[in-house]
PDB file of C-alpha atoms in Angstrom:
ATOM      1  CA  UNK A   1      19.743   6.075 -21.646  1.00 73.00           C
ATOM      2  CA  UNK A   2      19.343   2.168 -22.749  1.00 90.00           C
ATOM      3  CA  UNK A   3      21.599  -0.794 -21.886  1.00 93.00           C
ATOM      4  CA  UNK A   4      23.096  -0.944 -25.711  1.00 95.00           C
ATOM      5  CA  UNK A   5      24.066   2.695 -25.383  1.00 95.00           C
ATOM      6  CA  UNK A   6      25.356   2.429 -21.526  1.00 96.00           C
ATOM      7  CA  UNK A   7      27.295  -0.525 -22.564  1.00 96.00           C
ATOM      8  CA  UNK A   8      29.187   1.230 -25.566  1.00 96.00           C
ATOM      9  CA  UNK A   9      30.364   4.436 -23.770  1.00 97.00           C
ATOM     10  CA  UNK A  10      31.655   1.943 -20.643  1.00 97.00           C
ATOM     11  CA  UNK A  11      33.549  -0.397 -23.377  1.00 97.00           C
ATOM     12  CA  UNK A  12      34.754   2.388 -25.488  1.00 97.00           C
ATOM     13  CA  UNK A  13      35.863   4.009 -22.037  1.00 97.00           C
ATOM     14  CA  UNK A  14      37.888   1.043 -20.860  1.00 97.00           C
ATOM     15  CA  UNK A  15      39.483   0.780 -24.667  1.00 96.00           C
ATOM     16  CA  UNK A  16      40.574   4.077 -24.426  1.00 96.00           C
ATOM     17  CA  UNK A  17      42.108   4.134 -20.681  1.00 96.00           C
ATOM     18  CA  UNK A  18      43.877   0.792 -21.393  1.00 95.00           C
ATOM     19  CA  UNK A  19      45.388   2.345 -24.362  1.00 94.00           C
ATOM     20  CA  UNK A  20      46.810   5.217 -22.105  1.00 94.00           C
ATOM     21  CA  UNK A  21      47.543   2.992 -18.910  1.00 94.00           C
ATOM     22  CA  UNK A  22      49.635  -0.227 -21.519  1.00 92.00           C
ATOM     23  CA  UNK A  23      52.928   1.428 -21.442  1.00 89.00           C
ATOM     24  CA  UNK A  24      53.185   1.361 -17.104  1.00 90.00           C
ATOM     25  CA  UNK A  25      51.385  -1.931 -16.775  1.00 89.00           C
ATOM     26  CA  UNK A  26      53.645  -3.480 -19.670  1.00 87.00           C
ATOM     27  CA  UNK A  27      57.227  -1.803 -17.926  1.00 83.00           C
ATOM     28  CA  UNK A  28      56.228  -2.028 -14.085  1.00 73.00           C
ATOM     29  CA  UNK A  29      58.386  -2.491 -11.558  1.00 63.00           C
ATOM     30  CA  UNK A  30      61.292  -3.156 -14.221  1.00 64.00           C
ATOM     31  CA  UNK A  31      63.611  -0.821 -15.795  1.00 72.00           C
ATOM     32  CA  UNK A  32      62.520   0.296 -19.617  1.00 75.00           C
ATOM     33  CA  UNK A  33      64.395  -1.816 -22.324  1.00 79.00           C
ATOM     34  CA  UNK A  34      67.115  -0.582 -24.066  1.00 78.00           C
ATOM     35  CA  UNK A  35      65.345   0.211 -27.347  1.00 77.00           C
ATOM     36  CA  UNK A  36      62.728   2.184 -25.896  1.00 78.00           C
ATOM     37  CA  UNK A  37      65.181   4.668 -23.959  1.00 77.00           C
ATOM     38  CA  UNK A  38      66.727   5.623 -27.286  1.00 77.00           C
ATOM     39  CA  UNK A  39      64.079   6.668 -28.603  1.00 81.00           C
ATOM     40  CA  UNK A  40      62.097   8.039 -25.591  1.00 79.00           C
ATOM     41  CA  UNK A  41      64.184  11.486 -26.103  1.00 80.00           C
ATOM     42  CA  UNK A  42      63.303  11.366 -29.779  1.00 87.00           C
ATOM     43  CA  UNK A  43      60.140  10.696 -29.905  1.00 88.00           C
ATOM     44  CA  UNK A  44      58.190  14.057 -28.448  1.00 88.00           C
ATOM     45  CA  UNK A  45      60.110  15.854 -31.297  1.00 91.00           C
ATOM     46  CA  UNK A  46      58.766  13.316 -34.056  1.00 93.00           C
ATOM     47  CA  UNK A  47      55.180  12.973 -32.549  1.00 91.00           C
ATOM     48  CA  UNK A  48      55.030  16.797 -32.557  1.00 91.00           C
ATOM     49  CA  UNK A  49      55.850  16.819 -35.933  1.00 94.00           C
ATOM     50  CA  UNK A  50      52.683  14.316 -36.482  1.00 93.00           C
ATOM     51  CA  UNK A  51      50.911  16.402 -34.481  1.00 91.00           C
ATOM     52  CA  UNK A  52      51.035  19.433 -36.652  1.00 94.00           C
ATOM     53  CA  UNK A  53      50.452  17.405 -39.664  1.00 95.00           C
ATOM     54  CA  UNK A  54      47.496  16.150 -37.955  1.00 91.00           C
ATOM     55  CA  UNK A  55      46.100  19.936 -37.105  1.00 91.00           C
ATOM     56  CA  UNK A  56      46.001  20.616 -40.921  1.00 94.00           C
ATOM     57  CA  UNK A  57      44.702  17.396 -42.614  1.00 92.00           C
ATOM     58  CA  UNK A  58      41.859  18.994 -43.500  1.00 92.00           C
ATOM     59  CA  UNK A  59      43.794  20.516 -46.134  1.00 94.00           C
ATOM     60  CA  UNK A  60      44.071  17.223 -48.028  1.00 93.00           C
ATOM     61  CA  UNK A  61      40.339  18.080 -48.566  1.00 93.00           C
ATOM     62  CA  UNK A  62      39.304  21.179 -48.662  1.00 93.00           C
ATOM     63  CA  UNK A  63      42.691  22.614 -49.986  1.00 92.00           C
ATOM     64  CA  UNK A  64      41.591  25.492 -52.345  1.00 92.00           C
ATOM     65  CA  UNK A  65      39.100  27.369 -49.169  1.00 93.00           C
ATOM     66  CA  UNK A  66      41.655  25.986 -46.561  1.00 94.00           C
ATOM     67  CA  UNK A  67      45.872  26.772 -48.322  1.00 96.00           C
ATOM     68  CA  UNK A  68      45.304  30.548 -47.908  1.00 96.00           C
ATOM     69  CA  UNK A  69      44.102  30.668 -44.691  1.00 96.00           C
ATOM     70  CA  UNK A  70      46.323  28.026 -43.345  1.00 97.00           C
ATOM     71  CA  UNK A  71      49.062  29.412 -45.132  1.00 97.00           C
ATOM     72  CA  UNK A  72      48.944  32.980 -43.365  1.00 97.00           C
ATOM     73  CA  UNK A  73      48.272  31.823 -40.194  1.00 97.00           C
ATOM     74  CA  UNK A  74      51.547  29.308 -39.839  1.00 97.00           C
ATOM     75  CA  UNK A  75      53.496  32.021 -41.317  1.00 97.00           C
ATOM     76  CA  UNK A  76      52.042  34.520 -38.867  1.00 97.00           C
ATOM     77  CA  UNK A  77      52.969  32.236 -35.978  1.00 97.00           C
ATOM     78  CA  UNK A  78      56.432  31.318 -37.071  1.00 97.00           C
ATOM     79  CA  UNK A  79      57.875  35.251 -37.727  1.00 97.00           C
ATOM     80  CA  UNK A  80      55.681  36.817 -34.562  1.00 97.00           C
ATOM     81  CA  UNK A  81      57.326  33.938 -32.424  1.00 96.00           C
ATOM     82  CA  UNK A  82      61.157  34.092 -33.413  1.00 96.00           C
ATOM     83  CA  UNK A  83      60.773  37.954 -33.409  1.00 95.00           C
ATOM     84  CA  UNK A  84      58.825  38.540 -30.103  1.00 92.00           C
ATOM     85  CA  UNK A  85      59.330  35.200 -28.361  1.00 90.00           C
ATOM     86  CA  UNK A  86      55.623  35.426 -26.797  1.00 89.00           C
ATOM     87  CA  UNK A  87      53.439  32.593 -26.919  1.00 87.00           C
ATOM     88  CA  UNK A  88      50.211  34.914 -26.429  1.00 85.00           C
ATOM     89  CA  UNK A  89      51.072  37.087 -28.861  1.00 92.00           C
ATOM     90  CA  UNK A  90      51.638  34.291 -31.737  1.00 94.00           C
ATOM     91  CA  UNK A  91      48.574  32.446 -30.624  1.00 91.00           C
ATOM     92  CA  UNK A  92      46.116  35.420 -30.472  1.00 91.00           C
ATOM     93  CA  UNK A  93      47.467  36.752 -33.598  1.00 95.00           C
ATOM     94  CA  UNK A  94      47.828  33.710 -35.919  1.00 96.00           C
ATOM     95  CA  UNK A  95      44.218  32.808 -35.100  1.00 93.00           C
ATOM     96  CA  UNK A  96      42.421  35.755 -35.830  1.00 95.00           C
ATOM     97  CA  UNK A  97      44.370  35.867 -38.696  1.00 97.00           C
ATOM     98  CA  UNK A  98      42.889  32.587 -39.136  1.00 96.00           C
ATOM     99  CA  UNK A  99      39.613  33.281 -38.555  1.00 94.00           C
ATOM    100  CA  UNK A 100      39.444  36.489 -40.390  1.00 96.00           C
ATOM    101  CA  UNK A 101      40.572  34.635 -43.415  1.00 96.00           C
ATOM    102  CA  UNK A 102      38.604  31.298 -43.413  1.00 94.00           C
ATOM    103  CA  UNK A 103      35.020  33.900 -43.668  1.00 93.00           C
ATOM    104  CA  UNK A 104      36.737  36.084 -46.415  1.00 88.00           C
TER     105      UNK A 104
ATOM    106  CA  UNK B  28      57.194  28.262  -5.516  1.00 76.00           C
ATOM    107  CA  UNK B  29      53.904  28.667  -3.559  1.00 86.00           C
ATOM    108  CA  UNK B  30      50.889  26.351  -4.547  1.00 90.00           C
ATOM    109  CA  UNK B  31      49.008  29.562  -5.552  1.00 93.00           C
ATOM    110  CA  UNK B  32      52.002  30.180  -7.806  1.00 93.00           C
ATOM    111  CA  UNK B  33      51.957  26.705  -9.169  1.00 94.00           C
ATOM    112  CA  UNK B  34      48.158  27.107  -9.899  1.00 95.00           C
ATOM    113  CA  UNK B  35      48.977  30.548 -11.445  1.00 95.00           C
ATOM    114  CA  UNK B  36      51.609  29.341 -14.004  1.00 94.00           C
ATOM    115  CA  UNK B  37      49.382  25.802 -14.843  1.00 95.00           C
ATOM    116  CA  UNK B  38      46.492  28.006 -15.543  1.00 96.00           C
ATOM    117  CA  UNK B  39      48.653  30.323 -18.031  1.00 93.00           C
ATOM    118  CA  UNK B  40      49.887  26.706 -19.884  1.00 92.00           C
ATOM    119  CA  UNK B  41      46.293  26.033 -20.275  1.00 94.00           C
ATOM    120  CA  UNK B  42      44.834  28.758 -21.702  1.00 92.00           C
ATOM    121  CA  UNK B  43      45.448  27.308 -25.677  1.00 90.00           C
ATOM    122  CA  UNK B  44      43.508  24.603 -24.687  1.00 92.00           C
ATOM    123  CA  UNK B  45      40.693  26.383 -22.770  1.00 93.00           C
ATOM    124  CA  UNK B  46      40.027  28.316 -26.117  1.00 88.00           C
ATOM    125  CA  UNK B  47      40.351  24.803 -28.204  1.00 87.00           C
ATOM    126  CA  UNK B  48      38.618  22.236 -25.558  1.00 92.00           C
ATOM    127  CA  UNK B  49      35.750  24.913 -25.034  1.00 90.00           C
ATOM    128  CA  UNK B  50      35.180  25.583 -28.714  1.00 85.00           C
ATOM    129  CA  UNK B  51      35.581  21.832 -29.480  1.00 88.00           C
ATOM    130  CA  UNK B  52      33.849  20.728 -25.967  1.00 92.00           C
ATOM    131  CA  UNK B  53      30.519  22.777 -26.474  1.00 90.00           C
ATOM    132  CA  UNK B  54      30.257  21.711 -30.265  1.00 86.00           C
ATOM    133  CA  UNK B  55      30.679  17.904 -29.065  1.00 91.00           C
ATOM    134  CA  UNK B  56      27.511  19.074 -26.743  1.00 92.00           C
ATOM    135  CA  UNK B  57      25.539  20.783 -29.720  1.00 89.00           C
ATOM    136  CA  UNK B  58      25.742  17.684 -32.127  1.00 87.00           C
ATOM    137  CA  UNK B  59      25.018  15.161 -28.871  1.00 91.00           C
ATOM    138  CA  UNK B  60      22.053  17.267 -28.181  1.00 90.00           C
ATOM    139  CA  UNK B  61      20.920  17.297 -32.076  1.00 86.00           C
ATOM    140  CA  UNK B  62      21.301  13.230 -32.221  1.00 89.00           C
ATOM    141  CA  UNK B  63      18.975  13.181 -29.643  1.00 90.00           C
ATOM    142  CA  UNK B  64      20.813  12.124 -26.673  1.00 93.00           C
ATOM    143  CA  UNK B  65      20.773  13.903 -23.401  1.00 94.00           C
ATOM    144  CA  UNK B  66      22.989  15.988 -21.808  1.00 94.00           C
ATOM    145  CA  UNK B  67      23.696  13.511 -19.126  1.00 96.00           C
ATOM    146  CA  UNK B  68      24.822  11.291 -21.655  1.00 96.00           C
ATOM    147  CA  UNK B  69      27.444  13.609 -23.007  1.00 96.00           C
ATOM    148  CA  UNK B  70      28.889  14.588 -19.668  1.00 97.00           C
ATOM    149  CA  UNK B  71      29.295  10.585 -18.987  1.00 97.00           C
ATOM    150  CA  UNK B  72      30.462  10.287 -22.386  1.00 97.00           C
ATOM    151  CA  UNK B  73      33.397  13.486 -22.251  1.00 97.00           C
ATOM    152  CA  UNK B  74      33.401  12.179 -18.192  1.00 97.00           C
ATOM    153  CA  UNK B  75      34.440   8.527 -19.036  1.00 96.00           C
ATOM    154  CA  UNK B  76      35.959   8.892 -22.778  1.00 96.00           C
ATOM    155  CA  UNK B  77      37.527  12.100 -23.077  1.00 95.00           C
ATOM    156  CA  UNK B  78      39.180  12.062 -26.454  1.00 90.00           C
ATOM    157  CA  UNK B  79      38.108  15.004 -29.153  1.00 81.00           C
ATOM    158  CA  UNK B  80      37.879  12.627 -32.448  1.00 83.00           C
ATOM    159  CA  UNK B  81      36.090   9.696 -30.994  1.00 90.00           C
ATOM    160  CA  UNK B  82      33.482  11.052 -29.214  1.00 92.00           C
ATOM    161  CA  UNK B  83      31.991  12.873 -32.306  1.00 90.00           C
ATOM    162  CA  UNK B  84      32.551   9.665 -34.324  1.00 88.00           C
ATOM    163  CA  UNK B  85      30.838   7.322 -31.674  1.00 93.00           C
ATOM    164  CA  UNK B  86      27.887   9.951 -31.903  1.00 91.00           C
ATOM    165  CA  UNK B  87      27.163   8.805 -35.504  1.00 88.00           C
ATOM    166  CA  UNK B  88      28.155   4.802 -34.325  1.00 90.00           C
ATOM    167  CA  UNK B  89      25.401   5.086 -31.339  1.00 93.00           C
ATOM    168  CA  UNK B  90      22.709   6.760 -33.755  1.00 90.00           C
ATOM    169  CA  UNK B  91      23.389   4.072 -36.323  1.00 88.00           C
ATOM    170  CA  UNK B  92      23.223   1.443 -34.026  1.00 90.00           C
ATOM    171  CA  UNK B  93      26.532  -0.065 -34.755  1.00 90.00           C
ATOM    172  CA  UNK B  94      27.486  -3.405 -32.894  1.00 92.00           C
ATOM    173  CA  UNK B  95      29.567  -2.660 -29.653  1.00 93.00           C
ATOM    174  CA  UNK B  96      31.952  -5.264 -31.903  1.00 93.00           C
ATOM    175  CA  UNK B  97      32.736  -2.234 -34.382  1.00 91.00           C
ATOM    176  CA  UNK B  98      32.910   0.698 -31.514  1.00 93.00           C
ATOM    177  CA  UNK B  99      35.024  -1.200 -29.690  1.00 93.00           C
ATOM    178  CA  UNK B 100      37.418  -1.884 -32.919  1.00 90.00           C
ATOM    179  CA  UNK B 101      36.895   1.955 -33.728  1.00 90.00           C
ATOM    180  CA  UNK B 102      38.412   2.879 -30.282  1.00 92.00           C
ATOM    181  CA  UNK B 103      41.089   0.836 -30.455  1.00 91.00           C
ATOM    182  CA  UNK B 104      42.039   2.032 -33.632  1.00 86.00           C
ATOM    183  CA  UNK B 105      41.451   5.679 -33.436  1.00 85.00           C
ATOM    184  CA  UNK B 106      42.776   5.420 -29.928  1.00 89.00           C
ATOM    185  CA  UNK B 107      45.865   4.025 -30.065  1.00 88.00           C
ATOM    186  CA  UNK B 108      47.787   6.624 -30.787  1.00 86.00           C
ATOM    187  CA  UNK B 109      47.764   7.477 -26.857  1.00 88.00           C
ATOM    188  CA  UNK B 110      50.189   4.768 -26.353  1.00 87.00           C
ATOM    189  CA  UNK B 111      53.003   7.006 -27.963  1.00 87.00           C
ATOM    190  CA  UNK B 112      51.899  10.041 -25.030  1.00 88.00           C
ATOM    191  CA  UNK B 113      52.083   7.623 -22.497  1.00 86.00           C
ATOM    192  CA  UNK B 114      55.617   6.393 -23.587  1.00 84.00           C
ATOM    193  CA  UNK B 115      57.413   9.477 -22.910  1.00 84.00           C
ATOM    194  CA  UNK B 116      56.341   9.689 -19.707  1.00 87.00           C
ATOM    195  CA  UNK B 117      56.294   6.432 -18.050  1.00 87.00           C
ATOM    196  CA  UNK B 118      59.115   7.946 -15.599  1.00 85.00           C
ATOM    197  CA  UNK B 119      57.422  10.664 -14.859  1.00 88.00           C
ATOM    198  CA  UNK B 120      54.156   9.676 -13.734  1.00 91.00           C
ATOM    199  CA  UNK B 121      55.991   6.725 -12.431  1.00 88.00           C
ATOM    200  CA  UNK B 122      57.218   9.059  -9.499  1.00 88.00           C
ATOM    201  CA  UNK B 123      53.542  10.990  -8.818  1.00 91.00           C
ATOM    202  CA  UNK B 124      51.394  10.181  -6.387  1.00 92.00           C
ATOM    203  CA  UNK B 125      48.755  11.212  -9.166  1.00 93.00           C
ATOM    204  CA  UNK B 126      49.639   8.422 -11.303  1.00 92.00           C
ATOM    205  CA  UNK B 127      46.244   6.878 -12.801  1.00 93.00           C
ATOM    206  CA  UNK B 128      45.102  10.395 -12.630  1.00 95.00           C
ATOM    207  CA  UNK B 129      47.579  11.505 -15.103  1.00 95.00           C
ATOM    208  CA  UNK B 130      47.327   8.636 -17.476  1.00 94.00           C
ATOM    209  CA  UNK B 131      43.901   8.941 -17.539  1.00 95.00           C
ATOM    210  CA  UNK B 132      43.724  12.755 -18.413  1.00 95.00           C
ATOM    211  CA  UNK B 133      46.418  12.576 -21.305  1.00 93.00           C
ATOM    212  CA  UNK B 134      45.596  13.987 -24.263  1.00 92.00           C
ATOM    213  CA  UNK B 135      46.895  14.737 -28.064  1.00 90.00           C
ATOM    214  CA  UNK B 136      47.302  19.057 -26.195  1.00 90.00           C
ATOM    215  CA  UNK B 137      48.394  18.142 -22.091  1.00 93.00           C
ATOM    216  CA  UNK B 138      50.730  16.139 -23.978  1.00 92.00           C
ATOM    217  CA  UNK B 139      51.869  18.892 -26.128  1.00 91.00           C
ATOM    218  CA  UNK B 140      52.089  21.370 -23.358  1.00 91.00           C
ATOM    219  CA  UNK B 141      53.909  18.927 -20.925  1.00 90.00           C
ATOM    220  CA  UNK B 142      56.580  18.448 -23.157  1.00 86.00           C
ATOM    221  CA  UNK B 143      57.190  21.993 -23.224  1.00 83.00           C
ATOM    222  CA  UNK B 144      57.793  23.232 -18.848  1.00 88.00           C
ATOM    223  CA  UNK B 145      60.085  23.604 -17.335  1.00 87.00           C
ATOM    224  CA  UNK B 146      62.211  21.527 -15.027  1.00 86.00           C
ATOM    225  CA  UNK B 147      60.826  23.723 -11.400  1.00 87.00           C
ATOM    226  CA  UNK B 148      57.627  22.178 -10.018  1.00 89.00           C
ATOM    227  CA  UNK B 149      57.230  20.058 -13.230  1.00 90.00           C
ATOM    228  CA  UNK B 150      54.793  17.928 -11.708  1.00 92.00           C
ATOM    229  CA  UNK B 151      52.841  19.890  -9.988  1.00 93.00           C
ATOM    230  CA  UNK B 152      51.852  22.161 -12.893  1.00 95.00           C
ATOM    231  CA  UNK B 153      51.364  19.207 -14.810  1.00 95.00           C
ATOM    232  CA  UNK B 154      48.999  17.703 -12.596  1.00 96.00           C
ATOM    233  CA  UNK B 155      46.876  20.813 -12.469  1.00 96.00           C
ATOM    234  CA  UNK B 156      47.333  20.971 -16.767  1.00 96.00           C
ATOM    235  CA  UNK B 157      45.114  17.936 -16.852  1.00 96.00           C
ATOM    236  CA  UNK B 158      42.958  19.311 -14.187  1.00 97.00           C
ATOM    237  CA  UNK B 159      42.081  22.462 -16.110  1.00 97.00           C
ATOM    238  CA  UNK B 160      41.596  20.796 -19.637  1.00 97.00           C
ATOM    239  CA  UNK B 161      39.509  18.212 -18.055  1.00 97.00           C
ATOM    240  CA  UNK B 162      37.340  20.495 -16.585  1.00 97.00           C
ATOM    241  CA  UNK B 163      37.088  23.054 -19.831  1.00 97.00           C
ATOM    242  CA  UNK B 164      35.838  19.358 -21.382  1.00 97.00           C
ATOM    243  CA  UNK B 165      33.181  18.667 -19.441  1.00 97.00           C
ATOM    244  CA  UNK B 166      31.719  22.385 -19.079  1.00 97.00           C
ATOM    245  CA  UNK B 167      31.954  22.982 -22.551  1.00 95.00           C
ATOM    246  CA  UNK B 168      30.269  19.456 -23.149  1.00 96.00           C
ATOM    247  CA  UNK B 169      27.376  19.979 -20.747  1.00 96.00           C
ATOM    248  CA  UNK B 170      27.234  24.329 -21.889  1.00 94.00           C
ATOM    249  CA  UNK B 171      26.697  22.564 -25.536  1.00 92.00           C
ATOM    250  CA  UNK B 172      23.981  19.997 -24.956  1.00 93.00           C
ATOM    251  CA  UNK B 173      21.866  22.351 -22.481  1.00 93.00           C
ATOM    252  CA  UNK B 174      22.285  25.641 -24.345  1.00 88.00           C
ATOM    253  CA  UNK B 175      22.883  23.640 -27.574  1.00 77.00           C
ATOM    254  CA  UNK B 176      22.525  26.402 -30.448  1.00 70.00           C
ATOM    255  CA  UNK B 177      21.568  29.944 -28.134  1.00 78.00           C
ATOM    256  CA  UNK B 178      25.484  30.698 -28.240  1.00 71.00           C
ATOM    257  CA  UNK B 179      24.662  33.705 -30.910  1.00 72.00           C
ATOM    258  CA  UNK B 180      28.981  34.238 -32.137  1.00 73.00           C
ATOM    259  CA  UNK B 181      30.581  31.912 -34.705  1.00 80.00           C
ATOM    260  CA  UNK B 182      33.442  30.769 -33.188  1.00 77.00           C
ATOM    261  CA  UNK B 183      34.435  28.398 -36.314  1.00 84.00           C
ATOM    262  CA  UNK B 184      38.090  28.765 -36.172  1.00 87.00           C
ATOM    263  CA  UNK B 185      39.505  29.525 -33.072  1.00 84.00           C
ATOM    264  CA  UNK B 186      40.421  26.016 -32.859  1.00 82.00           C
ATOM    265  CA  UNK B 187      43.388  27.221 -35.052  1.00 90.00           C
ATOM    266  CA  UNK B 188      44.769  28.283 -31.099  1.00 87.00           C
ATOM    267  CA  UNK B 189      45.785  24.804 -30.701  1.00 84.00           C
ATOM    268  CA  UNK B 190      47.891  24.070 -34.153  1.00 92.00           C
ATOM    269  CA  UNK B 191      49.463  27.690 -33.100  1.00 93.00           C
ATOM    270  CA  UNK B 192      50.723  26.214 -30.053  1.00 88.00           C
ATOM    271  CA  UNK B 193      51.552  22.726 -31.450  1.00 90.00           C
ATOM    272  CA  UNK B 194      54.018  24.636 -33.755  1.00 95.00           C
ATOM    273  CA  UNK B 195      55.590  27.148 -30.732  1.00 93.00           C
ATOM    274  CA  UNK B 196      56.441  24.235 -28.792  1.00 89.00           C
ATOM    275  CA  UNK B 197      57.654  22.765 -31.942  1.00 94.00           C
ATOM    276  CA  UNK B 198      59.876  25.450 -32.711  1.00 95.00           C
ATOM    277  CA  UNK B 199      61.174  25.595 -28.788  1.00 90.00           C
ATOM    278  CA  UNK B 200      62.239  21.948 -29.457  1.00 90.00           C
ATOM    279  CA  UNK B 201      63.868  22.583 -32.714  1.00 94.00           C
ATOM    280  CA  UNK B 202      65.883  25.315 -30.862  1.00 91.00           C
ATOM    281  CA  UNK B 203      66.938  22.683 -28.070  1.00 88.00           C
ATOM    282  CA  UNK B 204      67.949  19.678 -30.226  1.00 88.00           C
ATOM    283  CA  UNK B 205      70.442  20.412 -32.297  1.00 90.00           C
ATOM    284  CA  UNK B 206      69.374  16.319 -33.946  1.00 92.00           C
ATOM    285  CA  UNK B 207      66.674  17.834 -35.864  1.00 94.00           C
ATOM    286  CA  UNK B 208      66.157  14.232 -37.929  1.00 94.00           C
ATOM    287  CA  UNK B 209      63.248  12.973 -35.302  1.00 94.00           C
ATOM    288  CA  UNK B 210      61.027  16.044 -36.507  1.00 96.00           C
ATOM    289  CA  UNK B 211      62.147  15.418 -40.161  1.00 96.00           C
ATOM    290  CA  UNK B 212      61.122  12.020 -40.086  1.00 96.00           C
ATOM    291  CA  UNK B 213      57.804  12.851 -38.390  1.00 96.00           C
ATOM    292  CA  UNK B 214      56.526  15.697 -40.786  1.00 97.00           C
ATOM    293  CA  UNK B 215      57.480  13.270 -43.714  1.00 97.00           C
ATOM    294  CA  UNK B 216      56.253  10.397 -42.302  1.00 97.00           C
ATOM    295  CA  UNK B 217      52.728  12.318 -41.871  1.00 96.00           C
ATOM    296  CA  UNK B 218      52.341  13.689 -45.153  1.00 97.00           C
ATOM    297  CA  UNK B 219      53.004  10.389 -47.070  1.00 97.00           C
ATOM    298  CA  UNK B 220      50.605   8.941 -44.609  1.00 96.00           C
ATOM    299  CA  UNK B 221      47.896  10.816 -44.465  1.00 96.00           C
ATOM    300  CA  UNK B 222      47.827  10.947 -48.097  1.00 96.00           C
ATOM    301  CA  UNK B 223      47.636   7.192 -48.539  1.00 96.00           C
ATOM    302  CA  UNK B 224      45.708   6.514 -45.067  1.00 94.00           C
ATOM    303  CA  UNK B 225      42.864   9.710 -45.567  1.00 91.00           C
ATOM    304  CA  UNK B 226      42.467  12.111 -42.647  1.00 88.00           C
ATOM    305  CA  UNK B 227      40.565  10.043 -40.484  1.00 83.00           C
ATOM    306  CA  UNK B 228      43.323   6.614 -40.409  1.00 84.00           C
ATOM    307  CA  UNK B 229      46.489   8.488 -40.857  1.00 90.00           C
ATOM    308  CA  UNK B 230      47.715   9.008 -36.932  1.00 87.00           C
ATOM    309  CA  UNK B 231      48.559   5.557 -35.881  1.00 88.00           C
ATOM    310  CA  UNK B 232      50.330   4.665 -39.052  1.00 92.00           C
ATOM    311  CA  UNK B 233      52.427   7.567 -39.292  1.00 93.00           C
ATOM    312  CA  UNK B 234      53.250   7.100 -35.099  1.00 91.00           C
ATOM    313  CA  UNK B 235      54.425   3.660 -35.939  1.00 92.00           C
ATOM    314  CA  UNK B 236      56.162   3.950 -39.006  1.00 95.00           C
ATOM    315  CA  UNK B 237      58.045   7.190 -37.888  1.00 93.00           C
ATOM    316  CA  UNK B 238      59.156   5.197 -34.116  1.00 91.00           C
ATOM    317  CA  UNK B 239      60.450   2.341 -36.413  1.00 92.00           C
ATOM    318  CA  UNK B 240      62.614   5.064 -38.218  1.00 94.00           C
ATOM    319  CA  UNK B 241      63.963   6.264 -35.166  1.00 91.00           C
ATOM    320  CA  UNK B 242      64.571   2.982 -34.168  1.00 89.00           C
ATOM    321  CA  UNK B 243      66.529   1.045 -37.159  1.00 90.00           C
ATOM    322  CA  UNK B 244      68.357   5.304 -36.769  1.00 86.00           C
ATOM    323  CA  UNK B 245      69.520   4.892 -33.341  1.00 77.00           C
ATOM    324  CA  UNK B 246      70.775   1.009 -33.970  1.00 66.00           C
ATOM    325  CA  UNK B 247      72.664   1.652 -37.270  1.00 56.00           C
ATOM    326  CA  UNK B 248      74.163   4.615 -37.265  1.00 51.00           C
ATOM    327  CA  UNK B 249      73.273   5.428 -33.845  1.00 47.00           C
ATOM    328  CA  UNK B 250      71.794   8.266 -31.156  1.00 48.00           C
ATOM    329  CA  UNK B 251      74.369   8.898 -28.038  1.00 45.00           C
TER     330      UNK B 251
END
């Protein structure tokens, strides 16, 4: 491992950590600002919505091959979870559906 | 709850993360190996940086000898979304004695799981979820880098378990909250940003724009 590689790794690590820590450094001692308090409770829902789109992002470039596996697997999650309320059952079933249909 | 029960509960919560992280980190180890890096370099990256997509991109950046400036800016842009995850946990992490560990180990997946925990012993469970998840990531990295292509199964697609978990958490959130506006804003903004900015760059604009919409909404008609 040469200096360049080590330097690149350490630099990336520092930037990534600073990004994770920034809100804690900014709002250290004092109370959270009013505007932040107001959306703080709403933000998780928005972020989850964005994360789901993130998981399905490859549909944008591989619509033809991924549409049916994604569609069927998502349907499986939604319906089995509505029906049984069992997280593991829904995860296992939908993942199996996905893994089968991307191979067809 | 006793410590043993807390660990058990945290482990259960972390199982979907295990499926996803082992699979993805083994793939990462294999790719590092194929790019000619020793296993301990792969481990060092996973140990110090610990973020999915950027670690993969870093392989390419290092292989072509990209400048430190390029690498730094890429890290900044790709990982800025972490800011948003930390925002939701300022109060809770500030109360914890493992505060800096929690900050360091926040990822897309642990964020999602943490959002969905019950109140009872929440902090302890969060700590162990973070610890387990990080362990999976490190173990997978070494496995992939050392064993490489000896792994005989084709596990392509197993990372859908994370998508499934996200959808379940989202469904729970929809049920718990009467106000679905934040969810709708998130979905619409993310899809538009995905189309406009492409798969690599859409996360940060999505988060910024949707937060701004929430802010404007609460300034106008207002949230209680």
